[in-house]
Amino acid sequence: MNIKVVRGNPTPEELAAALAVVRARAAAAAAAPSGAGQARDAWSDPSRVARNSLPPPGPQSWAHTFWPH
């Protein structure tokens, strides 16, 4: 791993802290199971809205066409 400082003049302590953060994030990404962070919550699943059938036709049916009961 190569790290290059392109601006500024960090102290050795600042550089060590930045390197520790980068290495910790790289280790966490390598240890994470594949597919982590890609699971969709049930509330954001668009199919939950489409599970219910449309209401029967009538004067107020437009008010119930999107939100499930």
mmCIF file of C-alpha atoms in Angstrom:
data_model
loop_
_atom_site.group_PDB
_atom_site.id
_atom_site.type_symbol
_atom_site.label_atom_id
_atom_site.label_comp_id
_atom_site.label_asym_id
_atom_site.label_seq_id
_atom_site.Cartn_x
_atom_site.Cartn_y
_atom_site.Cartn_z
ATOM 1 C CA MET A 1 0.000 0.000 0.000
ATOM 2 C CA ASN A 2 1.399 3.352 -1.032
ATOM 3 C CA ILE A 3 0.205 6.590 0.481
ATOM 4 C CA LYS A 4 1.276 9.942 -0.845
ATOM 5 C CA VAL A 5 0.721 13.310 0.815
ATOM 6 C CA VAL A 6 -0.193 15.722 -1.974
ATOM 7 C CA ARG A 7 -0.874 18.822 0.101
ATOM 8 C CA GLY A 8 0.219 20.053 3.489
ATOM 9 C CA ASN A 9 2.944 18.940 5.833
ATOM 10 C CA PRO A 10 1.554 16.411 8.335
ATOM 11 C CA THR A 11 3.427 15.581 11.487
ATOM 12 C CA PRO A 12 4.529 11.964 11.943
ATOM 13 C CA GLU A 13 1.697 11.533 14.481
ATOM 14 C CA GLU A 14 -0.924 12.846 12.047
ATOM 15 C CA LEU A 15 0.389 10.620 9.285
ATOM 16 C CA ALA A 16 0.362 7.587 11.598
ATOM 17 C CA ALA A 17 -3.237 8.331 12.629
ATOM 18 C CA ALA A 18 -4.365 8.658 9.010
ATOM 19 C CA LEU A 19 -2.590 5.444 8.074
ATOM 20 C CA ALA A 20 -4.214 3.616 11.014
ATOM 21 C CA VAL A 21 -7.666 4.688 9.822
ATOM 22 C CA VAL A 22 -6.976 3.612 6.237
ATOM 23 C CA ARG A 23 -5.623 0.223 7.332
ATOM 24 C CA ALA A 24 -8.534 -0.370 9.721
ATOM 25 C CA ARG A 25 -11.074 0.374 6.991
ATOM 26 C CA ALA A 26 -9.256 -1.896 4.557
ATOM 27 C CA ALA A 27 -9.213 -4.712 7.119
ATOM 28 C CA ALA A 28 -12.921 -4.236 7.864
ATOM 29 C CA ALA A 29 -13.782 -4.308 4.164
ATOM 30 C CA ALA A 30 -11.777 -7.494 3.668
ATOM 31 C CA ALA A 31 -13.411 -9.171 6.682
ATOM 32 C CA ALA A 32 -16.991 -8.248 5.712
ATOM 33 C CA PRO A 33 -19.001 -11.109 4.212
ATOM 34 C CA SER A 34 -19.828 -10.785 0.545
ATOM 35 C CA GLY A 35 -23.122 -9.047 0.000
ATOM 36 C CA ALA A 36 -22.904 -7.112 3.260
ATOM 37 C CA GLY A 37 -24.583 -3.746 3.068
ATOM 38 C CA GLN A 38 -26.647 -4.803 0.066
ATOM 39 C CA ALA A 39 -29.618 -6.200 1.971
ATOM 40 C CA ARG A 40 -32.725 -4.136 1.518
ATOM 41 C CA ASP A 41 -34.951 -3.327 4.453
ATOM 42 C CA ALA A 42 -38.518 -4.561 4.183
ATOM 43 C CA TRP A 43 -39.962 -1.034 4.396
ATOM 44 C CA SER A 44 -38.058 0.088 1.295
ATOM 45 C CA ASP A 45 -39.027 -2.950 -0.783
ATOM 46 C CA PRO A 46 -41.316 -1.729 -3.585
ATOM 47 C CA SER A 47 -43.044 -5.109 -3.823
ATOM 48 C CA ARG A 48 -44.681 -4.568 -0.423
ATOM 49 C CA VAL A 49 -46.856 -1.855 -1.964
ATOM 50 C CA ALA A 50 -47.798 -4.055 -4.926
ATOM 51 C CA ARG A 51 -48.866 -7.022 -2.754
ATOM 52 C CA ASN A 52 -52.389 -5.697 -2.317
ATOM 53 C CA SER A 53 -54.807 -5.684 -5.211
ATOM 54 C CA LEU A 54 -56.359 -2.483 -6.436
ATOM 55 C CA PRO A 55 -59.636 -1.373 -4.845
ATOM 56 C CA PRO A 56 -62.875 -1.859 -6.751
ATOM 57 C CA PRO A 57 -63.856 1.042 -9.008
ATOM 58 C CA GLY A 58 -65.816 3.829 -7.361
ATOM 59 C CA PRO A 59 -65.797 7.522 -6.549
ATOM 60 C CA GLN A 60 -63.166 7.201 -3.791
ATOM 61 C CA SER A 61 -60.992 4.448 -5.300
ATOM 62 C CA TRP A 62 -58.337 6.918 -6.447
ATOM 63 C CA ALA A 63 -57.484 7.663 -2.789
ATOM 64 C CA HIS A 64 -56.568 4.023 -2.110
ATOM 65 C CA THR A 65 -54.590 3.090 -5.217
ATOM 66 C CA PHE A 66 -51.081 3.598 -3.810
ATOM 67 C CA TRP A 67 -50.901 3.122 -0.032
ATOM 68 C CA PRO A 68 -51.607 -0.333 1.343
ATOM 69 C CA HIS A 69 -54.295 -0.739 4.001
#
